[in-house]
mmCIF file of C-alpha atoms and ligand atoms in Angstrom:
data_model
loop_
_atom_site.group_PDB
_atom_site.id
_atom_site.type_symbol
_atom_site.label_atom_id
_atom_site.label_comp_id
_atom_site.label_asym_id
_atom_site.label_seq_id
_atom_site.Cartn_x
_atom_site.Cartn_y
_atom_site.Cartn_z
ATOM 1 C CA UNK N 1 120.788 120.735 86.788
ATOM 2 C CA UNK N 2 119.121 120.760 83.496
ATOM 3 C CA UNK N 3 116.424 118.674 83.149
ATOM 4 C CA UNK N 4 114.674 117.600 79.717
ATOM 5 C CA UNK N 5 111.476 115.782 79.264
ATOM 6 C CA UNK N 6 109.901 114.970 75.985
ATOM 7 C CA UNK N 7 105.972 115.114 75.577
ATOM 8 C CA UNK N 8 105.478 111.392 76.225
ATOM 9 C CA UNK N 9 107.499 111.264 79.425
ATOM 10 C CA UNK N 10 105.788 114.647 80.353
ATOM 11 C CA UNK N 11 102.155 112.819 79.693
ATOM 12 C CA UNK N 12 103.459 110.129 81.714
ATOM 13 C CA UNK N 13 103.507 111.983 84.648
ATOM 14 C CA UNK N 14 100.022 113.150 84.652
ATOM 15 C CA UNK N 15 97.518 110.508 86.778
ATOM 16 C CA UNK N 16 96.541 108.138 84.073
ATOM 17 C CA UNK N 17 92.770 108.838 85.210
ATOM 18 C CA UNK N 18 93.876 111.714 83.095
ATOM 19 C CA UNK N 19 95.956 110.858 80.357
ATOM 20 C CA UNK N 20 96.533 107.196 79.738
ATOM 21 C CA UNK N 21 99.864 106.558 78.386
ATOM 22 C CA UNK N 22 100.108 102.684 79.704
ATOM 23 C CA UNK N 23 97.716 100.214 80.568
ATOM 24 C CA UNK N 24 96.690 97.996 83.534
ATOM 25 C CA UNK N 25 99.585 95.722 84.842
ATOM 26 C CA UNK N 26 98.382 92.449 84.829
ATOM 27 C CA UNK N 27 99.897 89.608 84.166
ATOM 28 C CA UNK N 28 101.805 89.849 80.723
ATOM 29 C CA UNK N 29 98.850 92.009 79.521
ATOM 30 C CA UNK N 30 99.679 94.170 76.290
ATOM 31 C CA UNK N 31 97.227 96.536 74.521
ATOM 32 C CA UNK N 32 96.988 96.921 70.535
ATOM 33 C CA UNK N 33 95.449 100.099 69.668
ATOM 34 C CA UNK N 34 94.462 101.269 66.471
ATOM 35 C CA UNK N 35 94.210 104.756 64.846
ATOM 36 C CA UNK N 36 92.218 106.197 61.615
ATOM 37 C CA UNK N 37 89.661 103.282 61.266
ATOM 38 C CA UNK N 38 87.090 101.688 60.006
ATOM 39 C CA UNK N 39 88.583 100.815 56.594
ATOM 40 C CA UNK N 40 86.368 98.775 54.485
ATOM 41 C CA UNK N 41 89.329 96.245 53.251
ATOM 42 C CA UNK N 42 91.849 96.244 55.913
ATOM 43 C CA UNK N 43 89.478 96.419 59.124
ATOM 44 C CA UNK N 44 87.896 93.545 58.436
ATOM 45 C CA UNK N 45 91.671 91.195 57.979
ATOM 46 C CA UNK N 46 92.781 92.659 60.865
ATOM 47 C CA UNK N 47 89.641 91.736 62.527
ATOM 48 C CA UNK N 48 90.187 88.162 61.294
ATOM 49 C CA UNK N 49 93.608 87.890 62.516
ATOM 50 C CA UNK N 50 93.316 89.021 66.037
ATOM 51 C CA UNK N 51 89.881 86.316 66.084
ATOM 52 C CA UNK N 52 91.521 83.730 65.041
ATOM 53 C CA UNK N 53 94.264 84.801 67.795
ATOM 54 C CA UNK N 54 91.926 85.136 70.318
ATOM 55 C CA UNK N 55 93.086 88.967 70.762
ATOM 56 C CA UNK N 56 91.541 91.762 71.808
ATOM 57 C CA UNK N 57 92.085 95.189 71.276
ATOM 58 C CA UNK N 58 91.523 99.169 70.983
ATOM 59 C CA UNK N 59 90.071 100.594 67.881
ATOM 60 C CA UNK N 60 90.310 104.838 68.142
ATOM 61 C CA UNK N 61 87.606 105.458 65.235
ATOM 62 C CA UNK N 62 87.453 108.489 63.171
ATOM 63 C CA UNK N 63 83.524 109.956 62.857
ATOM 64 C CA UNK N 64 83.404 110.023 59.633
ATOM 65 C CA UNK N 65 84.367 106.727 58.892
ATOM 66 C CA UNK N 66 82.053 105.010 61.384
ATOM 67 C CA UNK N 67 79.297 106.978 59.431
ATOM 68 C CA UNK N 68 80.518 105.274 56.046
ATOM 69 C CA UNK N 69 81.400 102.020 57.136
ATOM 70 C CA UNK N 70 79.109 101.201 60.093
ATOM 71 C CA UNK N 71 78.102 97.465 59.900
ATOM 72 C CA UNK N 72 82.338 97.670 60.849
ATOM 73 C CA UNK N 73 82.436 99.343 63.347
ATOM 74 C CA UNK N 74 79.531 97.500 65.117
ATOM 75 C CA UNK N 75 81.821 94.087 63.637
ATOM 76 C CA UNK N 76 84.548 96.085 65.968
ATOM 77 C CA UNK N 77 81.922 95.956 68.678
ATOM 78 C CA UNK N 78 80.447 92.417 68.250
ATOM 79 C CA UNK N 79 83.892 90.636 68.766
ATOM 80 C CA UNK N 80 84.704 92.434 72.370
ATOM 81 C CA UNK N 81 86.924 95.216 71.227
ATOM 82 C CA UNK N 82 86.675 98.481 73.043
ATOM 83 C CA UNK N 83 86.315 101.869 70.808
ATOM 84 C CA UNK N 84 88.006 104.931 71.406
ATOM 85 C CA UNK N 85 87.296 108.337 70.335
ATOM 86 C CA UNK N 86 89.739 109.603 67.516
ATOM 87 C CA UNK N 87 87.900 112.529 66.201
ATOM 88 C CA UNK N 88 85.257 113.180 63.226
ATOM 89 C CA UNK N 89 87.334 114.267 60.787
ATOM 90 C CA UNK N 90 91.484 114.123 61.746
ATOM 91 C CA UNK N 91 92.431 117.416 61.511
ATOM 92 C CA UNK N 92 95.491 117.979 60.219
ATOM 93 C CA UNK N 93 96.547 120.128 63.459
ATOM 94 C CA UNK N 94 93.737 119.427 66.465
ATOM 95 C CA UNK N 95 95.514 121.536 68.810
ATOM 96 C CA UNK N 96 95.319 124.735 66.236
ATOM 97 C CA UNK N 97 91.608 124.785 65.686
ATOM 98 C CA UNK N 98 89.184 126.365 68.627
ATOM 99 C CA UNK N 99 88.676 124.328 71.802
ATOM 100 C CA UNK N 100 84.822 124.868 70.971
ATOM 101 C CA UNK N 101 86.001 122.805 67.281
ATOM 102 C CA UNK N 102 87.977 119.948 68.996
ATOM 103 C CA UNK N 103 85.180 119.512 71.205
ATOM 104 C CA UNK N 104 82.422 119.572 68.412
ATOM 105 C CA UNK N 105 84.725 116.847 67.012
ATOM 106 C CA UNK N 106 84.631 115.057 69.662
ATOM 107 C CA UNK N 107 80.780 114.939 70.980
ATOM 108 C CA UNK N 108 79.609 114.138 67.656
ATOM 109 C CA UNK N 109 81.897 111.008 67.790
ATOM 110 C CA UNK N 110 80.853 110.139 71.017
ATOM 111 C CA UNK N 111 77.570 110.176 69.940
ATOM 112 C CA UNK N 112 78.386 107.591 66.950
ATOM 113 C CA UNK N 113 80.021 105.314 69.240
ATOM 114 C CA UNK N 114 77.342 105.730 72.027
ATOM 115 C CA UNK N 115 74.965 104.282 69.961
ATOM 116 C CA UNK N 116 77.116 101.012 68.781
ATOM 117 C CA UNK N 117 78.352 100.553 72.320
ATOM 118 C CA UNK N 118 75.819 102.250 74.482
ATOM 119 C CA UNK N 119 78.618 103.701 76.494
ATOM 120 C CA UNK N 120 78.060 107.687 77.012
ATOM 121 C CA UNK N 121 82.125 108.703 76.734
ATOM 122 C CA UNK N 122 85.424 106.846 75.263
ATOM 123 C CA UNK N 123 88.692 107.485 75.639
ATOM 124 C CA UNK N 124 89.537 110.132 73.168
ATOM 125 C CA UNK N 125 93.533 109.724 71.313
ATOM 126 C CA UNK N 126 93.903 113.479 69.475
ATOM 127 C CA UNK N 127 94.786 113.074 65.743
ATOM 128 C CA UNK N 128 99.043 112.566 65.648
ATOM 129 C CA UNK N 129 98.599 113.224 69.033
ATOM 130 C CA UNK N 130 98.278 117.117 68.580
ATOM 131 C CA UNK N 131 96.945 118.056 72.338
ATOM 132 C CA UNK N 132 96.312 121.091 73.379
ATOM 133 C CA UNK N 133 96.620 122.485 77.102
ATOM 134 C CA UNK N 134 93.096 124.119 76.653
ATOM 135 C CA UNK N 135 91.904 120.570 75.785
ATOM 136 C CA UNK N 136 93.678 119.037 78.615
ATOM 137 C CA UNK N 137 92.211 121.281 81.289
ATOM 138 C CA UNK N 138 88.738 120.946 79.874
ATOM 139 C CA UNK N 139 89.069 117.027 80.123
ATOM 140 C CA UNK N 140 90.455 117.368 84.018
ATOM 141 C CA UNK N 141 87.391 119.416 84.768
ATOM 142 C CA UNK N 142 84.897 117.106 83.109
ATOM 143 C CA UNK N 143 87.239 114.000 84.800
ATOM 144 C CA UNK N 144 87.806 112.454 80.781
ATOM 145 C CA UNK N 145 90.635 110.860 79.939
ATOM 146 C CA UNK N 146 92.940 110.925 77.084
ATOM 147 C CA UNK N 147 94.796 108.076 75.962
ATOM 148 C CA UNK N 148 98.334 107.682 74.475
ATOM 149 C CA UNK N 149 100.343 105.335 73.764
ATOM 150 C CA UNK N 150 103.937 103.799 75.121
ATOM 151 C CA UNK N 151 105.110 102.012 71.893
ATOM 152 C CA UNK N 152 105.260 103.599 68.657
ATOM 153 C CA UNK N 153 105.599 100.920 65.941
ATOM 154 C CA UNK N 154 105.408 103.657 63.594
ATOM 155 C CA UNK N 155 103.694 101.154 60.669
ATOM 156 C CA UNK N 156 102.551 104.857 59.049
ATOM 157 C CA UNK N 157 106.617 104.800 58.252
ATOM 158 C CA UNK N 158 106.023 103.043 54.430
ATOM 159 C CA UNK N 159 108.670 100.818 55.185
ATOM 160 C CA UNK N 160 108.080 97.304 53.739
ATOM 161 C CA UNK N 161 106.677 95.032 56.167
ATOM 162 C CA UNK N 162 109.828 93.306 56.475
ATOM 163 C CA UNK N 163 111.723 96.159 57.889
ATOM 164 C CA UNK N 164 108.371 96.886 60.342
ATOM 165 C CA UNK N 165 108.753 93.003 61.430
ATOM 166 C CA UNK N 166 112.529 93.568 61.763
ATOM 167 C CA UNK N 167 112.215 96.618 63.673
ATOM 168 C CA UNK N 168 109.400 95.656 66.348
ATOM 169 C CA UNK N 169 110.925 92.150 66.767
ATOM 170 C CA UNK N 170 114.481 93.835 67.514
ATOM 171 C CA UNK N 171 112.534 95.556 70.630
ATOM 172 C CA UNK N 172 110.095 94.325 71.247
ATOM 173 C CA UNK N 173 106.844 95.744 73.223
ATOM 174 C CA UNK N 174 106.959 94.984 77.308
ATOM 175 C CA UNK N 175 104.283 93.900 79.723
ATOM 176 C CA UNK N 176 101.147 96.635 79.824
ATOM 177 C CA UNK N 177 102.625 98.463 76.893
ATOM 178 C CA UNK N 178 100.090 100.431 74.967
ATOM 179 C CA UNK N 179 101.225 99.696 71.261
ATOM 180 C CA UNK N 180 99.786 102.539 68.674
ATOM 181 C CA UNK N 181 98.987 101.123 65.016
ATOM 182 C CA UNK N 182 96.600 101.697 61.915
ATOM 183 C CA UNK N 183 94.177 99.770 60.594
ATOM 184 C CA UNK N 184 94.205 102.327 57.517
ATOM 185 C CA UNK N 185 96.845 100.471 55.884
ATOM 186 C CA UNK N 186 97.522 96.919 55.356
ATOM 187 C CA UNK N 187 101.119 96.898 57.762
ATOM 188 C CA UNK N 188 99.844 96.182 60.429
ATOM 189 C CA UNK N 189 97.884 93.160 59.939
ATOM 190 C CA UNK N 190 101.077 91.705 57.747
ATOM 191 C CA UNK N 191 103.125 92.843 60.957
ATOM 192 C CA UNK N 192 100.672 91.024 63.668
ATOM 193 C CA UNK N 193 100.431 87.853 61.542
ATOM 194 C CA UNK N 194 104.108 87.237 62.124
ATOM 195 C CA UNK N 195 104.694 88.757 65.483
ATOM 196 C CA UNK N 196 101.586 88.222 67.462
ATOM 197 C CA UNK N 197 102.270 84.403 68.176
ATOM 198 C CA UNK N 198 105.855 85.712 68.933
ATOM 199 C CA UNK N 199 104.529 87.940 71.527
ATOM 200 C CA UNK N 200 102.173 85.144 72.678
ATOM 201 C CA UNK N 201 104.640 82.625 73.293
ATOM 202 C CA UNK N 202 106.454 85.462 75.257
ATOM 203 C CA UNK N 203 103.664 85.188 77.916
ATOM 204 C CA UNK N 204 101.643 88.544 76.036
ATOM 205 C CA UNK N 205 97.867 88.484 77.004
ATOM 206 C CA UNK N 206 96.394 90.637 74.310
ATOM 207 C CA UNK N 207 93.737 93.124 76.117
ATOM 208 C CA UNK N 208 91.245 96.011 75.166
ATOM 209 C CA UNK N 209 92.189 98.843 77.347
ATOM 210 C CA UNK N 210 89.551 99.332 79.868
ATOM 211 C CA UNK N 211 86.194 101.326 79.111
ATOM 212 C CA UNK N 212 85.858 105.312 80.165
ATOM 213 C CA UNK N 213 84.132 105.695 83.294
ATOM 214 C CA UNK N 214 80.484 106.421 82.802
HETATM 215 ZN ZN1 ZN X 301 95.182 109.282 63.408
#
């Protein structure tokens, strides 16, 4: 017998202490996540949107835009979001530069979010997801966890927000789903103003994913 797995279903197999690729099961709960922020204009809509849905959610910030834009990212903060770690810079390919590199990346995001959360270590999502097995083994060792995702609503597509709405309202995300979006771009705000009370009514509790141990 010849069996395939892709990455994701490989991930998925891995203790989620480890690698997160779902969240908690409770109760309808779904998790938003977002990628490549704090943008100065579309951080802040999206930020009014899931407020004035009573949402909360995931925001995986890139270093060097929480050092431009930080009254944001404490804004991200402030309304009960959780942060995650996306790197300092996004390189283009994380898991070709030097484990001592990815991990430089890394700590000196930590170290911005630290001090607008004052929580030592966050969940860290590598840029596109580019993960390399030296990283992986140095995270089991130091018991950090790396978190994926389950639904792709690929909103980095440039489709028009029509087709995005189309697409994601075809299929839908399911119960402890963790959804991967940008806050980059304006999609997914025009997306989540027409699907989120969609999901809502569908029983959806919209939930930050838990913090990283201390
Ligand atoms: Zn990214």
């Amino acid at each position: 017998m010849n069996i395939k797995l892709s990455k994701q279903q490989l991930l998925g197999l891995l203790p989620d202490a480890l690698v997160l690729t779902r969240g908690p099961r409770s109760d309808g709960a779904l998790y938003l996540s977002f990628d490549d922020g704090p943008h100065p204009e579309h951080t802040p809509r999206l930020l009014d949107l899931l407020a004035a849905h009573d949402a909360q959610a995931s925001f995986f910030l890139i270093g060097q835009q929480v050092e431009r834009h930080p009254q944001l990212a404490e804004r991200i903060v402030a309304e009960g979001h959780t942060l995650g770690n996306h790197s300092f810079s996004h390189p283009l390919s994380f898991s070709k530069i030097s484990l001592r590199q990815q991990l430089h990346e890394i700590d000196r995001t930590d170290r911005l979010l630290t001090a607008l959360d004052d929580h030592p270590r966050h969940c860290f999502r590598p840029p596109r997801g580019s993960l390399s097995v030296a990283l992986l083994l140095h995270f089991a060792r130091q018991r950090r966890r790396i978190a994926y995702w389950s639904y792709n609503s690929m909103d980095y597509l440039n489709q028009s927000d029509a087709e995005v709405i189309a697409r994601l309202r075809n299929r839908p995300p399911r119960a402890a789903d963790i959804v991967l979006m940008h806050d980059d771009a304006a999609c997914a705000e025009q997306v989540l103003a027409a699907l989120l009370p969609e999901w809502q009514a569908a029983g959806r509790r919209l939930l930050a994913l838990p913090r990283e141990a201390a």
